[in-house]
mmCIF file of C-alpha atoms in Angstrom:
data_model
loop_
_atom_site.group_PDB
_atom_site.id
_atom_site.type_symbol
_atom_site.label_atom_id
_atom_site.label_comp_id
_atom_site.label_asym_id
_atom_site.label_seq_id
_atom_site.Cartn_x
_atom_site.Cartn_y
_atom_site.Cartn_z
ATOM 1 C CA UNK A 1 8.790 -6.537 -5.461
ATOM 2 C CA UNK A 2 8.878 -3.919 -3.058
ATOM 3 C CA UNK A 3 7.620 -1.059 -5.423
ATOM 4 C CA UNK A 4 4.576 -3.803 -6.616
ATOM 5 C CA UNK A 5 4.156 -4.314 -2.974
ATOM 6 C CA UNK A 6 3.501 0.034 -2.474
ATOM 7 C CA UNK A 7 1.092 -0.016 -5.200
ATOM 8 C CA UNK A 8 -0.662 -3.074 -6.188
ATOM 9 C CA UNK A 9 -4.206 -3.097 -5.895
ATOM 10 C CA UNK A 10 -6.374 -5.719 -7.919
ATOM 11 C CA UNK A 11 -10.453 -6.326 -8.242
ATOM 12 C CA UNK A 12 -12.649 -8.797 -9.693
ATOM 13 C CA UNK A 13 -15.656 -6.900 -10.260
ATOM 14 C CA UNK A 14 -16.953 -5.355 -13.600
ATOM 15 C CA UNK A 15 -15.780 -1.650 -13.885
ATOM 16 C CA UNK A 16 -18.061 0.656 -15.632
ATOM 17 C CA UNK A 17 -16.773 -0.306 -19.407
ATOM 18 C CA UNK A 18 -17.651 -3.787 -18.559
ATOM 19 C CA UNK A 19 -13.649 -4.952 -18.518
ATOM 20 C CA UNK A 20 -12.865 -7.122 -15.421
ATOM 21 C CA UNK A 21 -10.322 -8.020 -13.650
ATOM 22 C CA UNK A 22 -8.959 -11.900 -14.096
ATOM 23 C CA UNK A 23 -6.458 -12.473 -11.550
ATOM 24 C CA UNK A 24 -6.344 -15.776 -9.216
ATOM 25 C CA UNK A 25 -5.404 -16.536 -5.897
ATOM 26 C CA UNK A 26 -1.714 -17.804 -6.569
ATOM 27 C CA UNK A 27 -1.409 -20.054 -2.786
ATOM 28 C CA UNK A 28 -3.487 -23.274 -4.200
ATOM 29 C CA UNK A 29 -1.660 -23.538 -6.399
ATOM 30 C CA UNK A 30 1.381 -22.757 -4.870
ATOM 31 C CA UNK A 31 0.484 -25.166 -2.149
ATOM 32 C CA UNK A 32 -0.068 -28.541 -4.520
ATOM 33 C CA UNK A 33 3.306 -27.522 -6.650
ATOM 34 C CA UNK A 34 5.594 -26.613 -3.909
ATOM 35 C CA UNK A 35 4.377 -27.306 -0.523
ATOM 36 C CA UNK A 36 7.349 -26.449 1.123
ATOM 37 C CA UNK A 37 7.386 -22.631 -0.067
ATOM 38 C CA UNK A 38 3.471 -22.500 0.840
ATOM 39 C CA UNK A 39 4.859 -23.632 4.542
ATOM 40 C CA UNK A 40 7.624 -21.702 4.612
ATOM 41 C CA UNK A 41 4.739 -18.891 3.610
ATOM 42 C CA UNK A 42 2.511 -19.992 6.538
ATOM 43 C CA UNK A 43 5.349 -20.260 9.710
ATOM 44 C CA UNK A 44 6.528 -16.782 8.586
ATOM 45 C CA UNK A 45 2.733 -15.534 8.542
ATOM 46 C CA UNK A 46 2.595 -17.360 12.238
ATOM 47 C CA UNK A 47 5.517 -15.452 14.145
ATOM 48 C CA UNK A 48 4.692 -11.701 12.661
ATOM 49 C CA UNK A 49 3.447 -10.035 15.650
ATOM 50 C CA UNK A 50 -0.361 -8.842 14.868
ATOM 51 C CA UNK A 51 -0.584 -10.648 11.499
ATOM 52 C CA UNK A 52 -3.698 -11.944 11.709
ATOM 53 C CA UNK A 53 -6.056 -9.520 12.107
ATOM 54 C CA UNK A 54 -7.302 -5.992 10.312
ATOM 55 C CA UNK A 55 -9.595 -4.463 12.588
ATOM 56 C CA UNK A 56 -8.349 -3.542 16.180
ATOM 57 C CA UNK A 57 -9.744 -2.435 19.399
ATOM 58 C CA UNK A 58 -8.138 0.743 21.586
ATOM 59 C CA UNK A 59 -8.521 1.387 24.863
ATOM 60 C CA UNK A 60 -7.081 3.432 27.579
ATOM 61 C CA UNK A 61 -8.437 3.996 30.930
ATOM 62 C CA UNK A 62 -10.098 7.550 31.082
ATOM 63 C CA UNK A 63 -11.457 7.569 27.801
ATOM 64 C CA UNK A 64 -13.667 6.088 25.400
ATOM 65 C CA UNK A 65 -12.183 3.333 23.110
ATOM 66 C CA UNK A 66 -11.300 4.144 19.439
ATOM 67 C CA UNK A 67 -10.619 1.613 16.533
ATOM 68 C CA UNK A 68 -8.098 1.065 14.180
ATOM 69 C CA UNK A 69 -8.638 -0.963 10.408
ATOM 70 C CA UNK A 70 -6.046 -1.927 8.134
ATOM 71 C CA UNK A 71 -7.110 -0.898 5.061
ATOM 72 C CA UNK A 72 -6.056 -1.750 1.567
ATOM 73 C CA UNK A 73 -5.936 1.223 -0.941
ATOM 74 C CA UNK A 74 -7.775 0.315 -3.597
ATOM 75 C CA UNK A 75 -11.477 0.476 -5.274
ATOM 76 C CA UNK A 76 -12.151 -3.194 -4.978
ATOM 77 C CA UNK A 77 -16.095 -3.994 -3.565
ATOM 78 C CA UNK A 78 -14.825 -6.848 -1.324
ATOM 79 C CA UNK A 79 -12.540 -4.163 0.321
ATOM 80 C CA UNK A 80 -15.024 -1.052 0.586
ATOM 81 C CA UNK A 81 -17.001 -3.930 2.588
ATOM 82 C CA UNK A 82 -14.914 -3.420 5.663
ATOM 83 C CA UNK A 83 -15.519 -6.369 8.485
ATOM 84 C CA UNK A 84 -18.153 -7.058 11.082
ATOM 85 C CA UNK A 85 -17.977 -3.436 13.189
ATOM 86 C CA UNK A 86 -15.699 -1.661 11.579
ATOM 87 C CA UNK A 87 -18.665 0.349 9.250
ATOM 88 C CA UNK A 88 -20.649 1.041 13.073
ATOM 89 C CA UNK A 89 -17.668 2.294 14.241
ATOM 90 C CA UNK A 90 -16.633 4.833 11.871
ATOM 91 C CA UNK A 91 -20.186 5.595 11.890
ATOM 92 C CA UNK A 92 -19.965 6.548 15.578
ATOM 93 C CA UNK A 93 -16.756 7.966 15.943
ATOM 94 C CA UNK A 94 -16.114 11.625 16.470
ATOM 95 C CA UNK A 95 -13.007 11.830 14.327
ATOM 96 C CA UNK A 96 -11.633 9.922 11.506
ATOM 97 C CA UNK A 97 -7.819 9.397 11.297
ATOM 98 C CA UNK A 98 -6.285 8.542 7.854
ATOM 99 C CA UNK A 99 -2.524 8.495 6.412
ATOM 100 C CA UNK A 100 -3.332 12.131 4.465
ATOM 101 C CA UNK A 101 -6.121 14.185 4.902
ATOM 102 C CA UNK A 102 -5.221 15.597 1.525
ATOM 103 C CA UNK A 103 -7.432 12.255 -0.019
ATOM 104 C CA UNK A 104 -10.595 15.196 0.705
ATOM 105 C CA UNK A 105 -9.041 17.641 -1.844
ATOM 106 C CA UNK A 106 -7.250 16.157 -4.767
ATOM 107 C CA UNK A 107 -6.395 19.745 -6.628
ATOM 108 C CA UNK A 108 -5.039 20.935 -3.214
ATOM 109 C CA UNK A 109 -2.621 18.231 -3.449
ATOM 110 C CA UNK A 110 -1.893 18.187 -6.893
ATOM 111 C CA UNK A 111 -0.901 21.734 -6.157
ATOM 112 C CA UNK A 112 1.060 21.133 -3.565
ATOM 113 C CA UNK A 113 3.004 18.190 -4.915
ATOM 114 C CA UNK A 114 3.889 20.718 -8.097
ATOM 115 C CA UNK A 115 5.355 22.963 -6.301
ATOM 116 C CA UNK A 116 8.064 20.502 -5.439
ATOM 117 C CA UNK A 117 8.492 18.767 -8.434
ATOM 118 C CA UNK A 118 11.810 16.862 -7.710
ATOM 119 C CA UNK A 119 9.479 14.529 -5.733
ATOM 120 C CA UNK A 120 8.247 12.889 -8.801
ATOM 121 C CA UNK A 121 10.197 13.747 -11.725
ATOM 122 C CA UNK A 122 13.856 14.486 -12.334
ATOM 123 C CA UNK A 123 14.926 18.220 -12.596
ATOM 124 C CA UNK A 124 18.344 17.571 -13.415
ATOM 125 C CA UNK A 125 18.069 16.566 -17.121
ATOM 126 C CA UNK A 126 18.186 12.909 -16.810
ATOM 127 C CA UNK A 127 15.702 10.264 -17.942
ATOM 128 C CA UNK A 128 14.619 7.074 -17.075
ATOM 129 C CA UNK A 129 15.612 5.699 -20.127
ATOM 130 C CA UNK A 130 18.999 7.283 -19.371
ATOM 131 C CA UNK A 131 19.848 5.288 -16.872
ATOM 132 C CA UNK A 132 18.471 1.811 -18.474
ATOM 133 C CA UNK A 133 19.835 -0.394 -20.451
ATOM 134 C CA UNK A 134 18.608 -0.595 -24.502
ATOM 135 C CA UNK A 135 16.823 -3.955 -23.487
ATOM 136 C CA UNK A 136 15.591 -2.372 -20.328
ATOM 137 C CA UNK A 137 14.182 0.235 -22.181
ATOM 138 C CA UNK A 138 12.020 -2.302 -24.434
ATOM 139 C CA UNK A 139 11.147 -4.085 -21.408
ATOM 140 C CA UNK A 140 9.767 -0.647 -19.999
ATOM 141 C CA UNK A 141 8.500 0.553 -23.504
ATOM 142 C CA UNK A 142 6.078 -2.537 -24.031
ATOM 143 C CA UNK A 143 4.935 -2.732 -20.577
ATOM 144 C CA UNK A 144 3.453 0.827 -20.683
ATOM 145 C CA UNK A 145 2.093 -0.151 -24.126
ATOM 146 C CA UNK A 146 0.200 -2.841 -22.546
ATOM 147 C CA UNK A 147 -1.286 0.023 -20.484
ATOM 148 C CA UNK A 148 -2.121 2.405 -23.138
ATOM 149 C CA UNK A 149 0.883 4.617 -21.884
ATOM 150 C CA UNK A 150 3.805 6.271 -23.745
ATOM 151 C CA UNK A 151 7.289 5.827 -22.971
ATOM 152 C CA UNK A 152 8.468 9.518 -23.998
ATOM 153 C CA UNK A 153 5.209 10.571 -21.997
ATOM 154 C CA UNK A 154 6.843 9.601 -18.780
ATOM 155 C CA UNK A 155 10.662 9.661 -19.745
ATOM 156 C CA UNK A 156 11.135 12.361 -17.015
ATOM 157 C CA UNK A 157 9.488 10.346 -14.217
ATOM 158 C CA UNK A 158 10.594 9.221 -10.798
ATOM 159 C CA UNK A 159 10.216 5.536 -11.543
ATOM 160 C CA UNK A 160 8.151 4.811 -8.399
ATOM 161 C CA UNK A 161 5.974 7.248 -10.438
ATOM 162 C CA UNK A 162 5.610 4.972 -13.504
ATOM 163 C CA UNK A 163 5.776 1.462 -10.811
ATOM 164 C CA UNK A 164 2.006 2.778 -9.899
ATOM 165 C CA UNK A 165 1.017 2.821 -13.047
ATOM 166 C CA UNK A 166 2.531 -0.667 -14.417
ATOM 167 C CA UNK A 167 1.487 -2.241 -11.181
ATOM 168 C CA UNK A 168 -2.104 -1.242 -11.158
ATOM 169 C CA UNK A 169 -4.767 -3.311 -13.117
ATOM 170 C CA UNK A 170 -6.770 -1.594 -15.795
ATOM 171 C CA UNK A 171 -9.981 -2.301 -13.989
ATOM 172 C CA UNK A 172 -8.432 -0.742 -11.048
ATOM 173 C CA UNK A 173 -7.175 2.253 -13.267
ATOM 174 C CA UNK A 174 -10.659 2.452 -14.857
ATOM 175 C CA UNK A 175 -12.777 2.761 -11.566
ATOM 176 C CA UNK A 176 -10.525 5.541 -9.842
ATOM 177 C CA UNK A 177 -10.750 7.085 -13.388
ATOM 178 C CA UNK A 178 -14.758 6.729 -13.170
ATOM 179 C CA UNK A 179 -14.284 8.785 -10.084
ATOM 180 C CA UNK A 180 -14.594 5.751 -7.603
ATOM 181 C CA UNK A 181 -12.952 6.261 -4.038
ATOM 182 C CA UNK A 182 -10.855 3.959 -2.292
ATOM 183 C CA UNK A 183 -11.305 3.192 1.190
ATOM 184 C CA UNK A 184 -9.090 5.262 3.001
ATOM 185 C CA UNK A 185 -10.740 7.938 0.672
ATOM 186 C CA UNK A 186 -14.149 7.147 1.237
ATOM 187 C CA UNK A 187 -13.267 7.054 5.046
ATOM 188 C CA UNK A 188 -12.627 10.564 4.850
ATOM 189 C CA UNK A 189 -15.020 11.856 2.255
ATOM 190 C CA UNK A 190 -18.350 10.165 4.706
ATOM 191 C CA UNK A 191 -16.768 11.561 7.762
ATOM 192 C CA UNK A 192 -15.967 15.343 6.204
ATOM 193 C CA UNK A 193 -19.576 15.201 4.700
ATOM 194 C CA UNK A 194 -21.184 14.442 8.539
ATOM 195 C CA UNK A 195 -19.257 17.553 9.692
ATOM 196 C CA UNK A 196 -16.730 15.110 11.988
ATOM 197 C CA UNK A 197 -13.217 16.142 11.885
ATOM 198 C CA UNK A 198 -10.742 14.591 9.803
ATOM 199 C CA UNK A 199 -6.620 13.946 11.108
ATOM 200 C CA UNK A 200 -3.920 13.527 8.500
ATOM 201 C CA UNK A 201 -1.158 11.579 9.868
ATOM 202 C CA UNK A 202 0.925 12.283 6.677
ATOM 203 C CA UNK A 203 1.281 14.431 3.848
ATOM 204 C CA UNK A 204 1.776 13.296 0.023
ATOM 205 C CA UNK A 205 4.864 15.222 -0.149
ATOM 206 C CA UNK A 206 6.574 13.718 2.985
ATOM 207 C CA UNK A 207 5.131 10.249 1.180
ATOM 208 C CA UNK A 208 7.327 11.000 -1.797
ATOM 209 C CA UNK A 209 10.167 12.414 -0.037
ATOM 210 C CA UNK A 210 10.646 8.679 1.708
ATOM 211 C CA UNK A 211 11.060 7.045 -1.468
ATOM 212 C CA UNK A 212 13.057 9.931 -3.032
ATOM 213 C CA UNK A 213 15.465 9.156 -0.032
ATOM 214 C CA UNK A 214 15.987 5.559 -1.430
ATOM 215 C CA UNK A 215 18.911 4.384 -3.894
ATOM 216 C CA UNK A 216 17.737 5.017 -7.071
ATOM 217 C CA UNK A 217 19.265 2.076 -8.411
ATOM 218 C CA UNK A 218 16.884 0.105 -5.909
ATOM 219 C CA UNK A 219 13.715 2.110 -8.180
ATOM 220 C CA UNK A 220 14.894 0.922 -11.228
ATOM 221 C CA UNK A 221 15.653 -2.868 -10.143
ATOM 222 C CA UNK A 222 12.239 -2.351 -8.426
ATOM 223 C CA UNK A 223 10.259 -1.210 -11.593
ATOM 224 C CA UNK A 224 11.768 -3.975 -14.033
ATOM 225 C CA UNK A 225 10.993 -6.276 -11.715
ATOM 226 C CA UNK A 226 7.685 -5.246 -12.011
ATOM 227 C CA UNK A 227 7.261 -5.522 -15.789
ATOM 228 C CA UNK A 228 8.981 -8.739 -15.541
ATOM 229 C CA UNK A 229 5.957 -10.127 -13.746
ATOM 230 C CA UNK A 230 4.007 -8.920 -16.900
ATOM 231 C CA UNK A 231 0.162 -10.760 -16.024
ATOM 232 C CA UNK A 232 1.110 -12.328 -12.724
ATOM 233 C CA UNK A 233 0.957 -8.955 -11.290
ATOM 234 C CA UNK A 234 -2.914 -9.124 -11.807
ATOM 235 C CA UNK A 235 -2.653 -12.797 -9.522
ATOM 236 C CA UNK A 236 -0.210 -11.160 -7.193
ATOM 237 C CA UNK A 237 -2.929 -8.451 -6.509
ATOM 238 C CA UNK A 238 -5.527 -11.093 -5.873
ATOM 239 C CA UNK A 239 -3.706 -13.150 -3.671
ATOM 240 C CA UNK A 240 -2.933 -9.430 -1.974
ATOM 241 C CA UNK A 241 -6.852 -9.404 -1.419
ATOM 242 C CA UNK A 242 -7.722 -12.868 -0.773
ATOM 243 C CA UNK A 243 -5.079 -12.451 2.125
ATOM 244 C CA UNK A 244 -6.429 -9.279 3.615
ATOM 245 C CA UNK A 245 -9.917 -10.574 3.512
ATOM 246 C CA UNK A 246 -8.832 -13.183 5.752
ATOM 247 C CA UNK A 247 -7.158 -10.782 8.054
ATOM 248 C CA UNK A 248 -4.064 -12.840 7.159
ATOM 249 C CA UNK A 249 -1.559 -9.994 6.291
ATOM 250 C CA UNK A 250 1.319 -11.580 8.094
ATOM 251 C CA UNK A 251 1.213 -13.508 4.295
ATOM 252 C CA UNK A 252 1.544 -10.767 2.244
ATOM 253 C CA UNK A 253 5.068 -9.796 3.059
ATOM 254 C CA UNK A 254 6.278 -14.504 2.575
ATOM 255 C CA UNK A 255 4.004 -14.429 0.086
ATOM 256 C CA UNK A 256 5.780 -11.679 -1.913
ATOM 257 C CA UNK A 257 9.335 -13.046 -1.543
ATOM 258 C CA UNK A 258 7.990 -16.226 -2.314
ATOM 259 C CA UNK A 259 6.655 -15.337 -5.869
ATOM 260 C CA UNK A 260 9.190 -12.850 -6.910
ATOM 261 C CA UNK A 261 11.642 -13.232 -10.280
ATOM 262 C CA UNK A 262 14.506 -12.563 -8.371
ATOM 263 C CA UNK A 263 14.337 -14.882 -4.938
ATOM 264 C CA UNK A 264 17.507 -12.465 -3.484
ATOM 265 C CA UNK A 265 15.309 -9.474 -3.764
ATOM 266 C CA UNK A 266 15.320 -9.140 0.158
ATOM 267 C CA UNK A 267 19.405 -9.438 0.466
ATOM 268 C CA UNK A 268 20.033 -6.554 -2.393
ATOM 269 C CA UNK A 269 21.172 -3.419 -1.217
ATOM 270 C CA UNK A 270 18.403 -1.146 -1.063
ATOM 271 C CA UNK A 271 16.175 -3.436 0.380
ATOM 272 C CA UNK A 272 16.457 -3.212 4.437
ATOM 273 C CA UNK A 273 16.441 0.779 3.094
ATOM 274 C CA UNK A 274 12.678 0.447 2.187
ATOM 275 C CA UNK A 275 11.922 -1.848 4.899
ATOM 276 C CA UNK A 276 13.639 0.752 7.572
ATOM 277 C CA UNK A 277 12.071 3.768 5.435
ATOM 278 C CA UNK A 278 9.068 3.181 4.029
ATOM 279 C CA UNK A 279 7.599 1.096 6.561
ATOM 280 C CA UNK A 280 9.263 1.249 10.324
ATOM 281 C CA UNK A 281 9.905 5.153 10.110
ATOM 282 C CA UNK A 282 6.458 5.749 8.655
ATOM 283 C CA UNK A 283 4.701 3.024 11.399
ATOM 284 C CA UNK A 284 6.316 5.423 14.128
ATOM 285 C CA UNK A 285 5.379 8.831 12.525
ATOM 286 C CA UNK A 286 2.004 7.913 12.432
ATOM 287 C CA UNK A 287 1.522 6.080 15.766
ATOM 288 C CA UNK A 288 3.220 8.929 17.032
ATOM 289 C CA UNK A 289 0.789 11.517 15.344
ATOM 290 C CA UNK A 290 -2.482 9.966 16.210
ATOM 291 C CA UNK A 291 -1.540 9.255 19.913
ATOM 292 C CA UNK A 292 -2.631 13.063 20.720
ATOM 293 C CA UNK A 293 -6.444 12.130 18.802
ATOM 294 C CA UNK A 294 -6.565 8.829 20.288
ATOM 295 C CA UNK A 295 -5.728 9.903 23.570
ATOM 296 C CA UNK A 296 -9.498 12.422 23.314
ATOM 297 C CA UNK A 297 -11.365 8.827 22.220
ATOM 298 C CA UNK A 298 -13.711 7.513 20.358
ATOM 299 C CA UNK A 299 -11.329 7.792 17.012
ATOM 300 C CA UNK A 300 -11.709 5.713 13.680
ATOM 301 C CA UNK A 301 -8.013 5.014 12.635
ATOM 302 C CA UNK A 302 -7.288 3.061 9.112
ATOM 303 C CA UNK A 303 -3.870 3.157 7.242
ATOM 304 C CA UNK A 304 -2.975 0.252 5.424
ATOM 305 C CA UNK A 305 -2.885 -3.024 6.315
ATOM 306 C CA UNK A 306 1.132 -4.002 6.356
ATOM 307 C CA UNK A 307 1.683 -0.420 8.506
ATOM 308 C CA UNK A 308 -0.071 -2.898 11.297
ATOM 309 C CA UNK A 309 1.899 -6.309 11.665
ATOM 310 C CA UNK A 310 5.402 -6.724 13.492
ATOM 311 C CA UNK A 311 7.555 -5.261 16.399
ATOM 312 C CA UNK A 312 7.739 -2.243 14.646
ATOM 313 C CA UNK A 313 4.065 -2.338 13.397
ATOM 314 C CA UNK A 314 1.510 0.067 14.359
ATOM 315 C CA UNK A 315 -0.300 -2.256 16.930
ATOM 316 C CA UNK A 316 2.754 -2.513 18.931
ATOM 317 C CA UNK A 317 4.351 0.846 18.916
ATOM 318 C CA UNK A 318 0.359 1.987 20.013
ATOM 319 C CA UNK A 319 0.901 -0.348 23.074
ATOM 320 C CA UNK A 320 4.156 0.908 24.000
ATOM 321 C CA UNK A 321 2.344 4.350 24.374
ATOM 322 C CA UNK A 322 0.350 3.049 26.912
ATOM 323 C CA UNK A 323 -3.001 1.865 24.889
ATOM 324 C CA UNK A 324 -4.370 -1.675 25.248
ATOM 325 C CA UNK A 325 -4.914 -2.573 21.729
ATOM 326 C CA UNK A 326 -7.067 -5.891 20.843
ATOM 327 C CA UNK A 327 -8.119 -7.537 18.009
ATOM 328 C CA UNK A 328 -11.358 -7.314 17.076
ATOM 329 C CA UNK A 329 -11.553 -10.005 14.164
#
């Protein structure tokens, strides 16, 4: 789950080939067949620190306040519509401060992820398929059939490489292939075409290199689990949505474990890894980055949505550097 967690994205709307996204929120549902999991969803949702809000207020004495928004990374309409304020403030800001600047140039960072290509595909001779089983393999081979992709076309691939492309929707796939920008993206784009500045807090390689630092038997568990959940993904990205739009993300994380195949996910080893890596090194990193822009004011800040929530979240480690942060929705 934690791979369809990094790059699930889902969308009702019609795409520009007229196919449309049919997934469902999975929680009614959930709540009417098994109430307890739905609770058990809700009381972990009610002790993350900062899980109930996207859109956050910064202030230190001195200086004037910036924002922050949680931002999901995907195409959807409902997303792009960011909440009450947050489209003024961006507006108004002098500089906006996203996860990777490199969003603005998409050959630059094509280039620049080539020239270290162990990042995304293996150099050493191996395969995916190498190190799957034969029933793995036709697990992996029809799920990428589903999705109009060949298996020997991405044999060589990192599977967190082929996880983004089982995971996303084809109406998702279809928009960014349409030339459609994401949030973050779009974020970036508006500010670099008003002449503000634009802060990267990471690049795609140093992205890459966290999950290249994971087990690789954690990928592969990761990406079967994936094409186990065959449809449901397409639900799993809705309920994704419907959460954010509620400013509900302390959900996303219960609400994951709670629809997963494999209900041990979180206790396999491999897991507190991405947890530790992914997330809590990445949450300081960036907090850690922007303090220097925030600390000038009046600064637009969105990364996604789950960098925000806990101890370790965004919102807190911003505190502990001396910012009163508050939510704002």
């Amino acid at each position: 789950m934690a791979l369809a967690l990094a790059f699930a994205s889902h969308a009702h709307a019609q795409t520009g080939d007229g196919s449309t996204c049919n997934g469902k929120d999975l929680l009614p549902d959930l709540q009417k067949r098994d109430s307890k999991a739905y609770d058990t969803i809700a009381a972990e949702a009610k002790k993350t620190p900062n899980g109930a809000a996207i859109f956050w207020k910064i202030e230190k004495p001195g200086i004037r306040p910036s924002f922050l928004l949680g931002t999901m990374h995907v195409t959807d309409p409902r997303v792009l519509t960011m909440p009450a304020g947050a489209s003024d403030a961006a507006a108004k800001a002098d500089t906006i401060i996203v996860e990777s600047d490199e969003v603005l140039d998409d050959k630059k960072a094509t280039v620049a992820l080539l020239a270290k290509p162990e990042l995304s595909m293996f150099t050493d001779g191996s395969t995916i398929t190498s190190r799957l089983t034969q029933a793995q393999i036709s697990e992996l081979e029809a799920g990428l059939k589903k999705r109009g992709l060949a298996l020997a076309a991405v044999n060589r691939m990192k599977p967190w490489i082929i996880a983004s492309f089982v995971a996303l929707p084809t109406c998702e796939l279809a928009r960014k292939a349409e030339g459609m920008a994401f949030l973050d993206q779009r974020l970036a784009q508006d500010a670099a075409k008003a002449g503000k500045h634009v802060v990267g807090l990471e690049t795609y390689a140093e992205q890459l290199s966290a999950l290249n630092d994971l087990p690789i038997e954690f990928h592969m568990e990761s990406l079967i689990e994936t094409l186990k959940l065959g449809d449901t993904m397409s639900d799993i990205n809705e309920t994704m949505i419907d959460l954010y739009l509620k400013g509900d993300i302390g959900a996303i994380m219960p609400m994951l474990e709670a629809v997963s195949p494999d209900k041990e996910a979180d206790k396999q080893p491999g897991y507190a890894e991405f947890e530790q890596r992914i997330i809590v090194d990445r949450n300081k990193v960036m907090a850690t980055r922007a303090a220097p822009t925030l600390d000038q004011g009046n600064a637009f800040m969105a990364v996604g949505a789950l960098h925000l929530p806990g101890s370790d979240g965004i919102v807190q480690l911003l505190r502990g550097q001396g910012f009163s942060v508050t939510a704002m929705q």
